[in-house]
Coordinates of C-alpha atoms and ligand atoms in Angstrom, one line a residue:
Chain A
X961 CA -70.4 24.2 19.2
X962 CA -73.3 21.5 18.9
X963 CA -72.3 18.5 20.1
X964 CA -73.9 15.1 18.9
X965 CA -75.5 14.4 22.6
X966 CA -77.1 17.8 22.2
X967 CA -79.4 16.4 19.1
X968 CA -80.6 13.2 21.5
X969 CA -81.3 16.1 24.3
X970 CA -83.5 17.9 22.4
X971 CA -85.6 15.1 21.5
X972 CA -85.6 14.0 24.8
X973 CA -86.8 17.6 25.9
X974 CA -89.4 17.6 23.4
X975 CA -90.6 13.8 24.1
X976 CA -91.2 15.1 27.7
X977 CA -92.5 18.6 27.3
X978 CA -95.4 16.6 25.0
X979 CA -95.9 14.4 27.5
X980 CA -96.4 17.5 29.9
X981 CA -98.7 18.7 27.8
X982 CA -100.8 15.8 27.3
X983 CA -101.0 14.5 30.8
X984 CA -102.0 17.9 32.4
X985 CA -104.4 18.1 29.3
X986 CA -105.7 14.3 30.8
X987 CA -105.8 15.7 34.0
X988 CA -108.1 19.0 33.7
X989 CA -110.4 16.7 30.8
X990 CA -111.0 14.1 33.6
X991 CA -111.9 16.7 36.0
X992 CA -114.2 18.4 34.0
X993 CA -115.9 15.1 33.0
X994 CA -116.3 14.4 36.6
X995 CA -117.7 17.3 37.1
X996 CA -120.7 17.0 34.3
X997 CA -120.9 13.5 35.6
X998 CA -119.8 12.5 32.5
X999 CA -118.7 9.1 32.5
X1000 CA -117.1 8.3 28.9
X1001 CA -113.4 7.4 29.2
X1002 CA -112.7 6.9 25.6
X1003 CA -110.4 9.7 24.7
X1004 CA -109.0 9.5 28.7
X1005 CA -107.9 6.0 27.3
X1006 CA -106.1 6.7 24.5
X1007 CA -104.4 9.9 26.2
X1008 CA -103.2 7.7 28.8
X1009 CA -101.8 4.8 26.3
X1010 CA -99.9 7.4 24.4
X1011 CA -98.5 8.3 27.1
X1012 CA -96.9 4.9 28.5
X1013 CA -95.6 4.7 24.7
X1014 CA -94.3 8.0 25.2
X1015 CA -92.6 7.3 28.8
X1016 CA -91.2 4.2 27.0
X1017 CA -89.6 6.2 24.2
X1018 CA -88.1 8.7 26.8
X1019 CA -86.6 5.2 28.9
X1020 CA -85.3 4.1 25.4
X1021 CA -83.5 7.3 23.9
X1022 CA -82.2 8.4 27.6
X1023 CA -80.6 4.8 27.8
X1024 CA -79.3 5.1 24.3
X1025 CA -78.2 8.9 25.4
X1026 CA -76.1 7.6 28.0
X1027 CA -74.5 4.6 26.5
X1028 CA -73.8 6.1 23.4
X1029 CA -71.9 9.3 24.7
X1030 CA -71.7 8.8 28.1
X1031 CA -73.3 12.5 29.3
X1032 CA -72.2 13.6 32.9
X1033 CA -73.1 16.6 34.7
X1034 CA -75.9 18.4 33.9
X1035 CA -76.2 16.5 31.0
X1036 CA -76.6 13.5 33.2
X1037 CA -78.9 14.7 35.7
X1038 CA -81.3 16.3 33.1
X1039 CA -81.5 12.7 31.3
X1040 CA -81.9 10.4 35.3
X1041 CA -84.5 13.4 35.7
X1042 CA -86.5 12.4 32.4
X1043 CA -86.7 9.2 33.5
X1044 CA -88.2 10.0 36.9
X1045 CA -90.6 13.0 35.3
X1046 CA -91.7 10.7 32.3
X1047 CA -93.0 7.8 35.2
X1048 CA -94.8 10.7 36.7
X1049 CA -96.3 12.2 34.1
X1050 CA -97.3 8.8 32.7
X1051 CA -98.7 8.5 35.9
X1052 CA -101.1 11.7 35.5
X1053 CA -102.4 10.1 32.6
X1054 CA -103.5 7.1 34.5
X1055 CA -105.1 8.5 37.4
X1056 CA -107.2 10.8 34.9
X1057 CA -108.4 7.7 33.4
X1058 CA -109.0 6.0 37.0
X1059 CA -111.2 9.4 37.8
X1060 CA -113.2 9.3 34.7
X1061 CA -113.1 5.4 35.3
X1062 CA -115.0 5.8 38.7
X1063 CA -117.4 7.6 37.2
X1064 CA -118.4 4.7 34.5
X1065 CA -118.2 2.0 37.0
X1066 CA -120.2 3.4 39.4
X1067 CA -122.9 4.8 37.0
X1068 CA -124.7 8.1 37.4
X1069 CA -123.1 10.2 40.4
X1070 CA -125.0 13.3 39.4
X1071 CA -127.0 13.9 42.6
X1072 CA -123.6 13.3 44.5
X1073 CA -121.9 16.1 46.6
X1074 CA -118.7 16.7 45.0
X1075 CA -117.8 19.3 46.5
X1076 CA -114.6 17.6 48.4
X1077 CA -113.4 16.2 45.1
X1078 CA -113.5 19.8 43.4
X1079 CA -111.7 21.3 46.7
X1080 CA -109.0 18.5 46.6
X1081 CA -109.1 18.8 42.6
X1082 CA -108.4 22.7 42.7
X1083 CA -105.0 21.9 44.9
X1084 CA -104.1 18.9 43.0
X1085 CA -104.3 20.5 39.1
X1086 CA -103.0 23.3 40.3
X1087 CA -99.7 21.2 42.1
X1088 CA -99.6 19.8 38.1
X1089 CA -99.8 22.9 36.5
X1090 CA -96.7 24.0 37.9
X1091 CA -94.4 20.7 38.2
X1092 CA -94.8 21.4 34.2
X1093 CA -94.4 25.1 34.7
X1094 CA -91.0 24.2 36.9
X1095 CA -90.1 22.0 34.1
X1096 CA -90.2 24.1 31.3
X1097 CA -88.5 27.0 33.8
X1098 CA -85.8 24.6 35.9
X1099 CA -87.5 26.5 38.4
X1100 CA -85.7 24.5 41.6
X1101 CA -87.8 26.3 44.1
X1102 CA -90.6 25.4 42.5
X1103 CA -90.4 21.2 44.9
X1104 CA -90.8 23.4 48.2
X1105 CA -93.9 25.3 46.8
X1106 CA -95.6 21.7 46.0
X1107 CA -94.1 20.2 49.2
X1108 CA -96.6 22.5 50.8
X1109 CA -99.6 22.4 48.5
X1110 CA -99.2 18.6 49.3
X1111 CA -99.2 18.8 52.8
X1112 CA -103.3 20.3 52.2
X1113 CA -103.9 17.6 50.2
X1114 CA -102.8 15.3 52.7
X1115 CA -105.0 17.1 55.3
X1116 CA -107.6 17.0 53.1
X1117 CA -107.8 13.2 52.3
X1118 CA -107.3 12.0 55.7
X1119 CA -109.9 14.4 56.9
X1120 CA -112.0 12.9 54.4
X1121 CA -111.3 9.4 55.3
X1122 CA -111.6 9.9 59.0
X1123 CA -115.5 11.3 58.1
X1124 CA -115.8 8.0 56.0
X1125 CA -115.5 5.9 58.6
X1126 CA -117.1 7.7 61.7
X1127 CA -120.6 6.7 62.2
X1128 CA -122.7 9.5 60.8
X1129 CA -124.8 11.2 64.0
X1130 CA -126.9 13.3 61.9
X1131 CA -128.0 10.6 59.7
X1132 CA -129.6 11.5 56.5
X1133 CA -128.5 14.5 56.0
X1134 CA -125.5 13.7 54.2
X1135 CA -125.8 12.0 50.5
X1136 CA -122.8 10.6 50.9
X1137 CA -124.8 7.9 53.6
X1138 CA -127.5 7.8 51.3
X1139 CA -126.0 6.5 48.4
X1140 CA -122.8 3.8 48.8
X1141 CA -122.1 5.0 44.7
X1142 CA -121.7 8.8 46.0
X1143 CA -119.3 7.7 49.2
X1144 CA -117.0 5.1 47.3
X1145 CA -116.7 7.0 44.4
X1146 CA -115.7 10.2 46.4
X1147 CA -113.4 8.5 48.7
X1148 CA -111.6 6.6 45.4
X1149 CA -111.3 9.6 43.6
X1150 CA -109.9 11.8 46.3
X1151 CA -107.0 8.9 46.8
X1152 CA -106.3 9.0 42.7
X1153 CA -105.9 13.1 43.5
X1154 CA -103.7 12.6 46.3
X1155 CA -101.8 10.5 44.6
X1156 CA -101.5 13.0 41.5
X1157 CA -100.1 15.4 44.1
X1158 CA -96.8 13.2 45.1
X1159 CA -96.2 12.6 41.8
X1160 CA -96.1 16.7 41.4
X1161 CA -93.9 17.0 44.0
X1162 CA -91.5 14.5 42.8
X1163 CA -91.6 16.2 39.8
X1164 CA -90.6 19.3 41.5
X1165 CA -87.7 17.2 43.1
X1166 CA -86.5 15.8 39.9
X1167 CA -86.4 19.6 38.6
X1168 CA -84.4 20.7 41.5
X1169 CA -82.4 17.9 40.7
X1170 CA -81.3 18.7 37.5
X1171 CA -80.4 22.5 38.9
X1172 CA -78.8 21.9 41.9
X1173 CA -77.3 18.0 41.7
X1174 CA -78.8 17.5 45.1
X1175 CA -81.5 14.9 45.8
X1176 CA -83.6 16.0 48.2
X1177 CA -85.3 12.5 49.9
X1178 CA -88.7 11.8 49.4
X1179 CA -90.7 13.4 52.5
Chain B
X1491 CA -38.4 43.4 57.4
X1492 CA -41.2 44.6 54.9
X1493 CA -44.4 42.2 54.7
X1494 CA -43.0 41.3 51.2
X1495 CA -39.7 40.8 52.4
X1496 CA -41.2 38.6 54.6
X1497 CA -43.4 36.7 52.5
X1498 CA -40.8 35.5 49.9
X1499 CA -38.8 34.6 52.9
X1500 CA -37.9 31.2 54.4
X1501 CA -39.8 31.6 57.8
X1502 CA -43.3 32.9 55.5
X1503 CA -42.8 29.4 53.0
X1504 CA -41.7 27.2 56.0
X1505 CA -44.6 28.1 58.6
X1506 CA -47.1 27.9 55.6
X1507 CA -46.4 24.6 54.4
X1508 CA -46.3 21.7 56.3
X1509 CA -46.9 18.1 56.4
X1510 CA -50.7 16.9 56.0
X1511 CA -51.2 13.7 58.9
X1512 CA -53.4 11.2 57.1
X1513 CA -52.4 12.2 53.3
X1514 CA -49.5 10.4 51.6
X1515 CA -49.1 13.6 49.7
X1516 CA -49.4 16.8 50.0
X1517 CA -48.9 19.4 47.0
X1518 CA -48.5 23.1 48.6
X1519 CA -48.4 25.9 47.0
X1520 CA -46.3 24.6 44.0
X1521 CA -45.6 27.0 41.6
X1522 CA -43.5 26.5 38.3
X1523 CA -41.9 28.1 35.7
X1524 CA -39.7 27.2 31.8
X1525 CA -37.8 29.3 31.6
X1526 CA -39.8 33.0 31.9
X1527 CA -43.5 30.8 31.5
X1528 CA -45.3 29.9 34.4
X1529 CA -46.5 26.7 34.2
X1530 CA -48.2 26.1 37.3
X1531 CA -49.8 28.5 39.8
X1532 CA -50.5 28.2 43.5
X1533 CA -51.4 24.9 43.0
X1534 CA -52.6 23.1 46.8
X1535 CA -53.6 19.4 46.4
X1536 CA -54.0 16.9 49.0
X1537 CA -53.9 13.0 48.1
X1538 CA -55.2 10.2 50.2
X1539 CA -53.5 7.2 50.8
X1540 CA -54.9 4.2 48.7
X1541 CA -56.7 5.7 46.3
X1542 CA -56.4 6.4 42.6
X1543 CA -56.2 10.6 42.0
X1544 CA -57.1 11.3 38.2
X1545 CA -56.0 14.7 36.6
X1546 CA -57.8 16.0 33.9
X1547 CA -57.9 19.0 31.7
X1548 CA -57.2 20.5 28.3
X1549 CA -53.7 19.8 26.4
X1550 CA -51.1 22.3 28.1
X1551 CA -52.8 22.9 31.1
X1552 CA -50.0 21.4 33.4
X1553 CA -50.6 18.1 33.8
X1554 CA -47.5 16.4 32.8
X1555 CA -45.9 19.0 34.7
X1556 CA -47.3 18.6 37.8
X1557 CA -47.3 14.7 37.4
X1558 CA -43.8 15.3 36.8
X1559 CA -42.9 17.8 39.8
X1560 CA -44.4 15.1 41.8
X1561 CA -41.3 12.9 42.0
X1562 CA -38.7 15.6 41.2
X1563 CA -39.0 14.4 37.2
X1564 CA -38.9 18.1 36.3
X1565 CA -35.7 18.8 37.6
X1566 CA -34.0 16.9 34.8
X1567 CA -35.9 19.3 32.3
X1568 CA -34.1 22.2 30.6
X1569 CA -35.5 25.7 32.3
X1570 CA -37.7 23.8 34.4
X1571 CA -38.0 25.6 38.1
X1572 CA -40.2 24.9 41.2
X1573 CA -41.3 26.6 44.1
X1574 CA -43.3 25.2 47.0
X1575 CA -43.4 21.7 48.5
X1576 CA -45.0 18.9 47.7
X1577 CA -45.1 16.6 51.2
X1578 CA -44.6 12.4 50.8
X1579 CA -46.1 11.6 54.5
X1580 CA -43.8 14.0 56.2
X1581 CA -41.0 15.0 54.3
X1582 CA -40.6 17.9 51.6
X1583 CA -39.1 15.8 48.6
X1584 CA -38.0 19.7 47.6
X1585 CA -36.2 20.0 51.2
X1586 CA -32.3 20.6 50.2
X1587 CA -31.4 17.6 52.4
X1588 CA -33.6 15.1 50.8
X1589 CA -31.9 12.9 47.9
X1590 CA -34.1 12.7 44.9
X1591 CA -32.8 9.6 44.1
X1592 CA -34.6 7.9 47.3
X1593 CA -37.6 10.1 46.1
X1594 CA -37.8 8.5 42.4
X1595 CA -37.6 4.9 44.6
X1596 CA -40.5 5.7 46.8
X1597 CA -42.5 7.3 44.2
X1598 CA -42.4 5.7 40.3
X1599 CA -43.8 6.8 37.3
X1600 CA -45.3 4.8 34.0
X1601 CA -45.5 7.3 30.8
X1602 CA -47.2 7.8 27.9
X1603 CA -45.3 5.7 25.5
X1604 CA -44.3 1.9 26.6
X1605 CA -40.2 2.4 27.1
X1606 CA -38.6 -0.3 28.1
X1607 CA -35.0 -0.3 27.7
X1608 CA -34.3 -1.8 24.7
X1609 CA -31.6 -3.4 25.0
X1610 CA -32.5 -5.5 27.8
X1611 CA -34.2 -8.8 28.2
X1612 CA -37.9 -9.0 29.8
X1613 CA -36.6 -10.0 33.1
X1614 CA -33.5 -7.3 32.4
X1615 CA -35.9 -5.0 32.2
X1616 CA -37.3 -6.0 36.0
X1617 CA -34.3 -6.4 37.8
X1618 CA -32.2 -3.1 36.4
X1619 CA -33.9 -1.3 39.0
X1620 CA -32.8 -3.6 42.0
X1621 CA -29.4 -4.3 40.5
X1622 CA -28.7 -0.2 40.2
X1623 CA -30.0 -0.2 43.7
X1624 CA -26.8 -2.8 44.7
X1625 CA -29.3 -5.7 45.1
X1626 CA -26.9 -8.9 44.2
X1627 CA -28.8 -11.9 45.2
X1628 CA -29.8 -13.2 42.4
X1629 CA -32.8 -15.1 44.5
X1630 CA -34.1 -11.9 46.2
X1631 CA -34.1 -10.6 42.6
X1632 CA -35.6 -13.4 41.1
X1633 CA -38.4 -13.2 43.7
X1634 CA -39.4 -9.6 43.2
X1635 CA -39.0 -10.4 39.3
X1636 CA -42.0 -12.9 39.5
X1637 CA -43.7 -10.7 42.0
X1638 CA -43.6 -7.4 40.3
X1639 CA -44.4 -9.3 36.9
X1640 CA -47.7 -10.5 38.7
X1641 CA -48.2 -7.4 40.5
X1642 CA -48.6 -5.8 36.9
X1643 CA -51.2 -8.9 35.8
X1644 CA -48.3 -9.1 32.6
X1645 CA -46.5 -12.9 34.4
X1646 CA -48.3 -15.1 32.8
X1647 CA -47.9 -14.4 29.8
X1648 CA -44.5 -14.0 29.7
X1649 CA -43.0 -16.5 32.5
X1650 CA -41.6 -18.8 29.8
X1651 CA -40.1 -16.5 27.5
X1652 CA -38.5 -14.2 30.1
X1653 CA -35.2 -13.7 28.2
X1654 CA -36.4 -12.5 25.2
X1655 CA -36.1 -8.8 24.1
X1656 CA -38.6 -6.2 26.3
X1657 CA -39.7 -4.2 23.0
X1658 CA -40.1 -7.7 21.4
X1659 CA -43.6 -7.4 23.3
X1660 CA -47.2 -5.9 21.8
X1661 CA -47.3 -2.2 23.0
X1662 CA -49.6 -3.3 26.0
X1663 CA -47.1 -5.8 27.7
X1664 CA -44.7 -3.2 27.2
X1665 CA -46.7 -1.3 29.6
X1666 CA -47.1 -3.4 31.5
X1667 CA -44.0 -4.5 31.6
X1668 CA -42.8 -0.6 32.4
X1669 CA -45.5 -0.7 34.9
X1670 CA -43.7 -4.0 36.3
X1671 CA -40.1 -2.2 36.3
X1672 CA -41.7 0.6 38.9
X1673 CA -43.3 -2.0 41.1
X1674 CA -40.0 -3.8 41.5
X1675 CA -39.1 -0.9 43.2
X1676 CA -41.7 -1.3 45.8
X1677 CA -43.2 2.2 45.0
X1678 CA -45.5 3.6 47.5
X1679 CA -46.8 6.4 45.5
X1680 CA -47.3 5.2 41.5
X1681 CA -47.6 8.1 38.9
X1682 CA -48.6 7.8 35.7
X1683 CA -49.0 9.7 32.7
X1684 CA -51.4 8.9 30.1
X1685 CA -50.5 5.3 30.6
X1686 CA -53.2 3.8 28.2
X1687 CA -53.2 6.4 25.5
X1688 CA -51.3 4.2 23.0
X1689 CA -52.7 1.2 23.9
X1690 CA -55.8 -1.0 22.4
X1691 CA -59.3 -1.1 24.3
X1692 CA -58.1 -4.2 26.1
X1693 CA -54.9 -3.4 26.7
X1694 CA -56.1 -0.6 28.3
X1695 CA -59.2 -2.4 30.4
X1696 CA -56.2 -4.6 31.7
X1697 CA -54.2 -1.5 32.5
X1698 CA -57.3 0.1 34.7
X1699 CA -58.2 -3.0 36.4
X1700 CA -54.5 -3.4 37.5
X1701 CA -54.7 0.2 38.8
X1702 CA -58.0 -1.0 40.9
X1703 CA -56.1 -4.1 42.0
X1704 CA -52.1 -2.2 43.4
X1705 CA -54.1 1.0 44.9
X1706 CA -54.8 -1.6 47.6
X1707 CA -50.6 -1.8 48.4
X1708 CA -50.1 1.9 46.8
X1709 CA -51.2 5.1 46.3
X1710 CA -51.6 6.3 41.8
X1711 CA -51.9 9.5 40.3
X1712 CA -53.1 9.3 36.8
X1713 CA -53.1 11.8 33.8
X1714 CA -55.6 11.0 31.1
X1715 CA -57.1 12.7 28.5
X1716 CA -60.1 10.1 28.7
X1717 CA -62.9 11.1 30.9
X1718 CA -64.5 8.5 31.1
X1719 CA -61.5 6.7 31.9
X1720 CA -61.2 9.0 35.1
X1721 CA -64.7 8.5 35.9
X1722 CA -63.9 4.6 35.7
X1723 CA -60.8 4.3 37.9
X1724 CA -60.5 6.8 40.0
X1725 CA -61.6 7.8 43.2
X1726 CA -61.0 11.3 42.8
X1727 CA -60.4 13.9 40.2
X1728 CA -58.7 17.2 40.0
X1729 CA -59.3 19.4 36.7
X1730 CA -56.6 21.7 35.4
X1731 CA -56.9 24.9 33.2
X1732 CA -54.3 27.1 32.5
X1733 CA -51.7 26.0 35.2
X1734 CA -54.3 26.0 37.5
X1735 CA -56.1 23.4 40.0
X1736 CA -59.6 24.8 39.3
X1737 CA -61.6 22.1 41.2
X1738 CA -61.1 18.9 43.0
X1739 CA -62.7 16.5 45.0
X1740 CA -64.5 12.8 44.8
X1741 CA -65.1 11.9 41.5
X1742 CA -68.3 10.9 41.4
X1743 CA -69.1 14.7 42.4
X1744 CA -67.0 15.9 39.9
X1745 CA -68.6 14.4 37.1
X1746 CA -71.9 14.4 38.6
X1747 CA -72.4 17.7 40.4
X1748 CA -69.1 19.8 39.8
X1749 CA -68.8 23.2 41.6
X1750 CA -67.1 25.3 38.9
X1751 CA -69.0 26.1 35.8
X1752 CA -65.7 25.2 33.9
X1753 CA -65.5 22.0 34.8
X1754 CA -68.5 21.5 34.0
X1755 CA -68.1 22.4 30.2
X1756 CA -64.9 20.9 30.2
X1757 CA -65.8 17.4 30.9
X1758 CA -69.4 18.2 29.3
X1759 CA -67.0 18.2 26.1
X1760 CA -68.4 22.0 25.6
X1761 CA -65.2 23.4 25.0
X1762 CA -64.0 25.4 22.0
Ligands
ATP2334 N1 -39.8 21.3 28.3 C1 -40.6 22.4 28.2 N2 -40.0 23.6 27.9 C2 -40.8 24.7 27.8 N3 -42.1 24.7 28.1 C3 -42.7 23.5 28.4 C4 -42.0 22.3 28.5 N4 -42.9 21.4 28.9 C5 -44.1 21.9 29.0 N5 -44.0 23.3 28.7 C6 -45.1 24.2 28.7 O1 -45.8 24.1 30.0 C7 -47.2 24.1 29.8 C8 -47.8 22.9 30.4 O2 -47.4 21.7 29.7 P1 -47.7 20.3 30.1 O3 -46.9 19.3 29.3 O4 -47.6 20.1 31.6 O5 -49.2 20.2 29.7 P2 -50.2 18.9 29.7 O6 -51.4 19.3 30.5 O7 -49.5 17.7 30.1 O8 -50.7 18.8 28.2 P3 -51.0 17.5 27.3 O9 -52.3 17.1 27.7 O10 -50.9 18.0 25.9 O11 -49.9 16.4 27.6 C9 -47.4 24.3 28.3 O12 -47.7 25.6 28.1 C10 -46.2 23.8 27.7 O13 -46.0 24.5 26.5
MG2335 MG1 -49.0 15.8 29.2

């Protein structure tokens, strides 16, 4: 038996399965434009305005979901969950365009080091890669997996941070004290990753919400 | 003895069921039959004081009977037969000694259809009750006529007109009113089956928020077919299937989180 709330749940899943696909599509573009040094944030943009429009649709149809039939259950977790997952992903999208952003503001970065952005960036795509993967599975084990990818993140940024702002004892042998454009630009983009890598995990959360009904708080 | 000698025996149902301290009433093991059909099985449900218990489940499934087996209602049914106890505070209301006439005072029921007797004037309708009981003083029973008519939110609307016909009123002040003719009774327990099912979406709103308002003085036990009027007015929810309690517990678990996968498809509305 189909029932009518089962129409509005597909097109929620499919509103929010595009927007998976889209924002970690944002995501690896942005990286890979950081990476050339690449600074135009035209398509970056647009990505990221279709997907507010896109999280706004999902707010929209899940409100009109739940006043029009009144879901409970599963039903009503998976539709509080889109809501949640559709923020976060809109949220990908943003921090894409922030990265690519960076790189226009702060003009040519090619002679940087970027080796710590790539390192954090490998964690942090990957942490996106499989919120949507945990998605498109209800995988709920999937939170605790990201849970601990984000706690290297974390080490990461503050590691990075703490060398920000320690005098420098071998002075000129680190770019990064060369060139302010190199050291903010790092330091910004590394927070826009770290970011990225709650909103995975609360992706993962919303996921395990949807499976198991419990809500596991925010660490 | 032989152990099922000794399970069907008094000693085996007396040392397994006995009163619940802190619940106002306590269904144990209830089973019941009509005729050769079992109607209810091994049913074990605990009800807090003050709160509003909603049973749900598919038509047949034994609501109205167990709503009904709550206050001894069942007995007046042909072929009906119950086994087990169903504890109000500390007493069995199945225990040979106890009178089911002081039962039916201490616990009232409110059915489907509006009934009031037809014959009988608004404030007739009130004050059979307390008159059958061998109240006579026509002050006391003016008294709990205004009360109980305000208890049930239905007073003023009718406090200038009370001598006109009961059935003379719209189907939702004749529940009300029927809802007015238990309290006058000074129920503690209030059961009622399907109370709103033949009633308008206002009649009914009045009917739930008047359930929100007595469970503060009493304790109700509702049957409804409409889920999301169990979600709305009641503070927990037992789902039947079959003659059986398949799950219980708070309600905003129940409908948000339930155990049993068929609950969950039940009040999903994935049934059939
Ligand atoms: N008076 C009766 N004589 C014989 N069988 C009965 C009688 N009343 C109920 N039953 C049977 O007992 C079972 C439970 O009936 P009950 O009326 O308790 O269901 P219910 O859950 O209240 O259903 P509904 O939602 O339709 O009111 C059903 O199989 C029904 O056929
Ligand atoms: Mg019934």
């Amino acid at each position: 038996m189909t029932r009518l709330l089962d129409y509005g749940l597909g097109s929620l899943s499919n509103l929010i399965m595009k927007m998976a696909d889209l924002s970690v599509r944002s995501v690896d573009t942005a990286i890979e434009l950081y990476e050339k040094g690449d600074g135009d944030k035209s398509q970056l943009f647009e990505w990221s305005e279709q997907l507010r429009v896109l999280q706004d649709e999902i707010t929209e149809l899940a409100v009109e979901l739940i006043a029009r039939y009144q879901p409970v259950a599963t039903d009503l977790r998976f539709i509080r969950s889109c809501i949640e997952i559709s923020y976060g992903f809109s949220r990908f999208g943003r921090y894409a365009y922030d990265i690519v952003d960076v790189i226009g503001a702060m003009g040519s970065i090619a002679h940087c080091d970027k080796s710590a952005v790539m390192e954090m960036a490998k964690t942090t795509t990957e942490m996106i890669h499989q919120s949507v993967q945990a998605l498109r599975t209800r995988d709920k084990t999937a939170a605790e997996k990201l849970y601990q990818m984000d706690d290297t993140v974390d080490a990461l940024y503050r590691k990075h941070l703490r060398e920000a702002i320690t005098p420098s004892t071998k002075k000129g042998t680190n770019d990064m004290v060369k060139d302010p454009r190199c050291y903010v630009s790092t330091l910004l983009i590394l927070r826009y990753l770290e970011r990225m890598a709650d909103h995975a995990c609360y992706v993962g959360d919303a996921v395990n919400y949807i499976v198991t009904g419990s809500s596991s708080p925010r660490r | 003895m032989t152990s099922e000698e000794y399970l069907s025996s008094q000693d085996y149902q007396l040392a397994k069921t006995v009163a619940k301290p802190g619940y106002k009433v306590s269904v144990q093991r209830l089973n019941s039959w009509f005729f050769e059909k079992k109607a209810l099985k091994e049913i074990n449900l605990d009800v807090k004081e003050n709160t509003v218990t909603a049973l749900i489940g598919p038509s047949g499934c034994g609501k109205t009977t167990l709503i009904r087996s709550l206050n001894r209602m069942n007995e007046m049914t042909l072929g009906a037969r119950v086994e087990g106890s169903v504890f109000l505070d500390d007493v069995d209301i199945y225990d040979r000694t106890v009178d089911p006439v002081i039962i039916k005072r201490r616990i009232g029921m409110v059915f489907q259809k509006p009934n009031p007797f037809p014959t009988m004037s608004i404030y007739d309708n009130v004050a059979a009750g307390l008159r059958l009981n061998g109240i006579r003083d026509k002050r006391l029973i003016n008294e709990i006529v205004e009360e109980s008519l305000k208890g049930a939110a239905l007073w003023d609307e009718v406090k200038d007109e009370l001598g006109k016909p009961g059935i003379s009123l719209s189907g939702g002040q004749q529940q009300r009113l029927c809802i007015a003719r238990a309290l006058a009774m000074q129920p503690e327990v209030l059961l009622m089956d399907e109370p709103t099912s033949a009633l308008d979406p206002i009649a009914s709103a009045k009917i739930e928020e008047l359930m929100h308002d007595l469970k503060r003085d009493l304790t109700i036990i509702i049957v409804t077919h409409n889920m999301q009027q169990a979600a709305r007015v009641s503070d927990f929810t037992a789902f039947m299937y079959l003659g059986e309690l398949i799950e219980y517990g708070p309600t905003t678990r129940i409908f948000e989180n339930p155990d049993k996968e068929l609950t969950e498809r039940y009040i999903s509305g994935k049934f059939g």
